[in-house]
CSV table of C-alpha atoms in Angstrom, one decimal:
chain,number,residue,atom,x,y,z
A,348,UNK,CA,0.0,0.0,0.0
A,349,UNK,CA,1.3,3.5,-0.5
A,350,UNK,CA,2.9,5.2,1.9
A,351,UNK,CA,5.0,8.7,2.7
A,352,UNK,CA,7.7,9.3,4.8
A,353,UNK,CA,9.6,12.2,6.2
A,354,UNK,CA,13.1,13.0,6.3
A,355,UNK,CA,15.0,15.8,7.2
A,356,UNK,CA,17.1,17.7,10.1
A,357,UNK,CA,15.1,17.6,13.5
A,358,UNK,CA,16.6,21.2,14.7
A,359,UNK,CA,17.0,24.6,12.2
A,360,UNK,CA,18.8,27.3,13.6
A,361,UNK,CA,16.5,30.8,13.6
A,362,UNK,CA,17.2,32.6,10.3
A,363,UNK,CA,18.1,29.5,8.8
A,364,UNK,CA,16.2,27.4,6.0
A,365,UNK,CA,14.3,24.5,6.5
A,366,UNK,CA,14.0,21.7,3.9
A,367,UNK,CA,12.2,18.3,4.1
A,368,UNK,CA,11.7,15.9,1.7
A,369,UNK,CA,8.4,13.3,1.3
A,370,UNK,CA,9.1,10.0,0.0
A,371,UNK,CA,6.5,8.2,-1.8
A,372,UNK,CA,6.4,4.3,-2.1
A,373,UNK,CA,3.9,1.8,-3.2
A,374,UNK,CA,2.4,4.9,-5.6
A,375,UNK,CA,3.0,7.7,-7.9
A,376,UNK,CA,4.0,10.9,-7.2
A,377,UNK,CA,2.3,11.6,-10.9
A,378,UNK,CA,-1.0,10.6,-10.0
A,379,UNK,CA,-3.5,12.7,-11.6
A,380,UNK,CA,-6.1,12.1,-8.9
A,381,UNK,CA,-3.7,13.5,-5.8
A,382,UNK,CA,-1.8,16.2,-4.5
A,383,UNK,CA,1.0,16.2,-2.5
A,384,UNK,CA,0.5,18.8,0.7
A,385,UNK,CA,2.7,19.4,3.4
A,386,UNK,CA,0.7,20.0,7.2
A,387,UNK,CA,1.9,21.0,10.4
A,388,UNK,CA,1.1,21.3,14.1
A,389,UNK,CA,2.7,23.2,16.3
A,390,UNK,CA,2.5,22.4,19.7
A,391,UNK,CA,-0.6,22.3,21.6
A,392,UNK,CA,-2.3,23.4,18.1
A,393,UNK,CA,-4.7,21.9,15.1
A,394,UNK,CA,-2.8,21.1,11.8
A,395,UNK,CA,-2.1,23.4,9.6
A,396,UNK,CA,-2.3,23.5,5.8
A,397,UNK,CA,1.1,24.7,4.3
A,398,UNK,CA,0.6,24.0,0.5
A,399,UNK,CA,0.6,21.4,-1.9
A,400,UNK,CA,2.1,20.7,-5.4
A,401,UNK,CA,0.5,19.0,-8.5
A,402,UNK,CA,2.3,16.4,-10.3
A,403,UNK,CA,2.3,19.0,-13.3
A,404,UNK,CA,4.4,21.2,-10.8
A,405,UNK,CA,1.6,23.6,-10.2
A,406,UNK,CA,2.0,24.9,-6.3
A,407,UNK,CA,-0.8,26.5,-4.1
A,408,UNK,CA,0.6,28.3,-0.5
A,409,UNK,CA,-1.0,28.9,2.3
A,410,UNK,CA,-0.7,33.0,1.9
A,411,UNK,CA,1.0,34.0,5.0
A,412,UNK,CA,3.4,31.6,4.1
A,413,UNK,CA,4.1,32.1,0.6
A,414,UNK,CA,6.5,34.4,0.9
A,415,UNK,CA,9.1,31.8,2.3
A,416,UNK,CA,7.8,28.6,1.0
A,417,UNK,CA,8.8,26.9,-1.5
A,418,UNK,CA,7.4,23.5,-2.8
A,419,UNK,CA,9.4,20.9,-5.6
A,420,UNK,CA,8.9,17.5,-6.7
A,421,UNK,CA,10.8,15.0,-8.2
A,422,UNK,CA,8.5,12.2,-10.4
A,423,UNK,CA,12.1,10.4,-11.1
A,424,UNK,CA,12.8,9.6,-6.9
A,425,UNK,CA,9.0,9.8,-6.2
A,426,UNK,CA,9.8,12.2,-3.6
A,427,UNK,CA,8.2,15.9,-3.3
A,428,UNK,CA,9.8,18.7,-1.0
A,429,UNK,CA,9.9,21.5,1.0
A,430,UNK,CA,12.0,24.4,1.5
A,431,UNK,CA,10.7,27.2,4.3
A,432,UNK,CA,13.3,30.1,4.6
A,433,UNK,CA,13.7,32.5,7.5
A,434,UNK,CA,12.4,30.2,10.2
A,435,UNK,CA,11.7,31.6,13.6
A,436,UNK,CA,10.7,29.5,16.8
A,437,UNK,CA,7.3,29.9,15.6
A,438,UNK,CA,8.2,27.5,12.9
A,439,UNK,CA,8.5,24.8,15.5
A,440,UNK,CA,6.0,21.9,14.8
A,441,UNK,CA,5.4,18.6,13.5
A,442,UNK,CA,5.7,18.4,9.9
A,443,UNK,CA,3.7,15.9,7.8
A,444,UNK,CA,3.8,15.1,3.9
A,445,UNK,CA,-0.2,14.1,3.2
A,446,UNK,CA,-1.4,12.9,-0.1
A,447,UNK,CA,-4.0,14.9,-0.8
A,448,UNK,CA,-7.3,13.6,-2.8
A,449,UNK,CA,-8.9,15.6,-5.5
A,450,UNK,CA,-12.1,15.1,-5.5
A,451,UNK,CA,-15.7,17.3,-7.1
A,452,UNK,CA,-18.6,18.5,-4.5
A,453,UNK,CA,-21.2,20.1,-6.1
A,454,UNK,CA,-19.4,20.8,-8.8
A,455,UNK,CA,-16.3,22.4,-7.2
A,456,UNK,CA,-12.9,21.2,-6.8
A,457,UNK,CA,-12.5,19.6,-3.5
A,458,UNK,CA,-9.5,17.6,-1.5
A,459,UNK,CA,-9.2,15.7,1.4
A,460,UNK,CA,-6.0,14.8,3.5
A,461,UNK,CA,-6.7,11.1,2.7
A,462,UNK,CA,-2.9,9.5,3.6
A,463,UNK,CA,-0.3,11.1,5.9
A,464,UNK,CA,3.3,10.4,7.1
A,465,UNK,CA,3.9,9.6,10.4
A,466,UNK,CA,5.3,13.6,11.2
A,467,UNK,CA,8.7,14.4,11.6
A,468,UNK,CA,9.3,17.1,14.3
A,469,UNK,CA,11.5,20.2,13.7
A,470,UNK,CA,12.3,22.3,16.5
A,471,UNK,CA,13.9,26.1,15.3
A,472,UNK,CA,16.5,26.7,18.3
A,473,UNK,CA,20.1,28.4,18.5
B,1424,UNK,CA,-10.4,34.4,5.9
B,1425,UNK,CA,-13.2,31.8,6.9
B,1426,UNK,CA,-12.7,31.2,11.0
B,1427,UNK,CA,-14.2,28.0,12.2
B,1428,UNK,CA,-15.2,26.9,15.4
B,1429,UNK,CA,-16.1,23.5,17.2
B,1430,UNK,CA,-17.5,22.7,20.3
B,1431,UNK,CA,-17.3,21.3,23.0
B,1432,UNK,CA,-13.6,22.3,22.9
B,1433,UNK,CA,-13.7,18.8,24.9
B,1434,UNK,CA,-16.2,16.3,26.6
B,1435,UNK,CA,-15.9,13.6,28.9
B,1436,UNK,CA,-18.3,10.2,27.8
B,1437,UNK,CA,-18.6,6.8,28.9
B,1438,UNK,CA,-17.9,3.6,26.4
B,1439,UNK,CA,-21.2,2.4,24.6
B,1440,UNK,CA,-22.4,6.1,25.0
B,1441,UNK,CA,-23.8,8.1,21.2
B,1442,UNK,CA,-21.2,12.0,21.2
B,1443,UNK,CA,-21.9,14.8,19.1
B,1444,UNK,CA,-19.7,17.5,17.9
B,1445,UNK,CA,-20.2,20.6,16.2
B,1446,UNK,CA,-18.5,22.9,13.4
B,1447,UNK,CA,-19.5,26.0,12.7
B,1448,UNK,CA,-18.0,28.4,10.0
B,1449,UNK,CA,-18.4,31.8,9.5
B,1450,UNK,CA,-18.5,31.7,5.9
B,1451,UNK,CA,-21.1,29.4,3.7
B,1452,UNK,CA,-19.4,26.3,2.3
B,1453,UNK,CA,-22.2,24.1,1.3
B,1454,UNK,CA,-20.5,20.5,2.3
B,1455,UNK,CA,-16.8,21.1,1.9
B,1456,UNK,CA,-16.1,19.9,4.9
B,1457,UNK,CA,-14.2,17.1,6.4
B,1458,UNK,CA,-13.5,15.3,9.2
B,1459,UNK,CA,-10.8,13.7,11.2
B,1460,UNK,CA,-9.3,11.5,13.9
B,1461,UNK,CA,-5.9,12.2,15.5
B,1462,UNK,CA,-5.1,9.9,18.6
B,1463,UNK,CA,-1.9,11.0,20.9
B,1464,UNK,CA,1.1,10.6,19.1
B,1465,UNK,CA,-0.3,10.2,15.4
B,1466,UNK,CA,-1.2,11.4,12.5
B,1467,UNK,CA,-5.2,13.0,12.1
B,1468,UNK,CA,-6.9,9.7,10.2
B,1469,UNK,CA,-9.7,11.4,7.8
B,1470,UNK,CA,-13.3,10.2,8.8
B,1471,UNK,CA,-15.7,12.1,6.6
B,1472,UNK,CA,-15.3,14.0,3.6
B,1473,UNK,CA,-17.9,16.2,1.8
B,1474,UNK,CA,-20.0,16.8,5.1
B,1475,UNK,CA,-21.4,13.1,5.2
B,1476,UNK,CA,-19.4,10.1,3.2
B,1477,UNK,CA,-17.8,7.6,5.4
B,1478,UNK,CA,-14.0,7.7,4.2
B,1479,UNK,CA,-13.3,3.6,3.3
B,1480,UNK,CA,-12.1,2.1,6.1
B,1481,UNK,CA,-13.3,4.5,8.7
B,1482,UNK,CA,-16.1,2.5,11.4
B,1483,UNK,CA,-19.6,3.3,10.3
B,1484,UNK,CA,-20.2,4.1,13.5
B,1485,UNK,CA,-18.9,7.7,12.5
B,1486,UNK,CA,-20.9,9.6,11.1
B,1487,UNK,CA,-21.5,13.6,10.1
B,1488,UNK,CA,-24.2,15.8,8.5
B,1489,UNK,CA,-24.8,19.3,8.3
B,1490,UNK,CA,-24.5,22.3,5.1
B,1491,UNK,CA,-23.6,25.7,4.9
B,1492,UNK,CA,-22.2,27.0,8.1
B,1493,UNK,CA,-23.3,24.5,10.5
B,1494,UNK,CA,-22.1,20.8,10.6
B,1495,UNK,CA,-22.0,17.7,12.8
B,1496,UNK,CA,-19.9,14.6,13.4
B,1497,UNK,CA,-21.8,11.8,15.6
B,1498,UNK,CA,-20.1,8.9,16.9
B,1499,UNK,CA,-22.2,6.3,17.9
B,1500,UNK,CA,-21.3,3.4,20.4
B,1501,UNK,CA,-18.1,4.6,21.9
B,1502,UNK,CA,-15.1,2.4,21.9
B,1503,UNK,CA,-12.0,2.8,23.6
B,1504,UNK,CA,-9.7,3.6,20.1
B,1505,UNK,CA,-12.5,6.7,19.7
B,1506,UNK,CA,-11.1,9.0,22.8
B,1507,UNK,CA,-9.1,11.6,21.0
B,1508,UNK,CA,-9.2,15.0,19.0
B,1509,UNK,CA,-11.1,15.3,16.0
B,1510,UNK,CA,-11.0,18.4,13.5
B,1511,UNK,CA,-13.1,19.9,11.3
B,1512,UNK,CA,-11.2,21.4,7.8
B,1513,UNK,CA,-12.6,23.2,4.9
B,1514,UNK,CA,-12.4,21.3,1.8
B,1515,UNK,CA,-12.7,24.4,-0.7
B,1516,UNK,CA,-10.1,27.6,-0.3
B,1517,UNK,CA,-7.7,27.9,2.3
B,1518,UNK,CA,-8.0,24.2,3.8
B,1519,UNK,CA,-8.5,25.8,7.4
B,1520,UNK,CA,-8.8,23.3,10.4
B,1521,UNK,CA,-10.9,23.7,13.5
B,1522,UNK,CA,-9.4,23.8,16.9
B,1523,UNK,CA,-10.7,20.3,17.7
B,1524,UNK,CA,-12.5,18.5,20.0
B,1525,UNK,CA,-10.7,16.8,22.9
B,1526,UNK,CA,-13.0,13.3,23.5
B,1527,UNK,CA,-11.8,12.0,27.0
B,1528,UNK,CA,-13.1,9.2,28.8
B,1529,UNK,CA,-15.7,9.4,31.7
């Protein structure tokens, strides 16, 4: 069965840049039916909605974000990425890679977080 | 930006009992709305999407309603794997979660 993984450093110094990368097995990063989003929850807190990427390489932020986000994917490792720049301790959180399902309510484009990672938890300290 | 609000913020029940909880938006969304599970120390596990359809593999015993700016999730039965948090999330725009719903055992 598919399934997504996190990897990346577990501590980011303030001002520094932090990159993960999601790596896809048992299933297609270029799956038209599916995004691939990256969520996190800070501490104490409900998930949050970063962005996602399209298999075309399309991207959509989460606005007060997009400013230091950046989102890539690579079909040929089956792994999708991200790169958040300018971290502060507010940046602190679990992150998880999500496949996220494209689906049509009422006629409008829809998604739902239908397969996570198991989280991978950054911690921005000096 | 659409705010969205659950409550209880928690509630305390006893196994076998029937638990409602309740989303409210402040912006009309029709049924773009899902659901979701997330026990201590896991990932949220998506129950219900487009206000009322059973995500495959979730436990009928979950099940939600609702339209516009009001919505529900009932969970019928209670088991010991249902106490945790469960969110609410837009489905259409900004993908906004809820605050969630702490369900603790009595």
């Amino acid at each position: 069965q598919v399934q997504l993984q996190e990897s990346g450093p577990g501590l980011v110094k303030p001002s520094q840049t932090l990159s993960l990368t999601c790596t896809v097995s048992g299933g297609s990063v270029d799956n038209a039916g599916y995004y691939w989003s990256w969520i996190r929850q800070r501490p104490e807190r409900g998930p949050e909605w970063i962005g996602y990427i399209y298999y075309t390489g399309s991207t959509s932020y989460k606005s007060s974000l997009k400013s230091r986000l950046m989102l890539s994917l690579d079909t040929s490792r089956n792994q999708f990425s991200l790169r958040l720049a300018s971290v502060t301790a507010a940046d602190t959180a679990v992150y998880y890679c999500v496949r996220t399902r494209i689906g049509v309510t009422e006629g409008n484009i829809t998604t739902s977080f239908d397969l996570w990672g198991r989280g991978l938890l950054v911690s921005v300290s000096s | 930006d659409i705010q969205m609000t659950q409550s209880p913020s928690s509630l305390s029940a006893s196994l076998g009992d029937s638990v409602t909880i309740t989303c409210r938006t402040s912006h009309f969304i029709s049924t773009y709305l899902n659901w979701y599970q997330q026990r201590p120390g896991e990932a949220p596990k998506l129950l219900i999407y487009a206000a009322s359809t059973l995500q495959s593999g979730a436990s009928s015993r979950f099940s939600g309603n609702g339209s516009g700016t009001e919505f529900v999730l009932t969970i019928r039965d209670l088991r010991p794997e249902d106490f945790a948090t469960y969110y609410c999330q837009d489905s259409y725009g900004a993908l906004h979660f809820g605050p969630g719903t702490k369900l603790q055992i009595k």
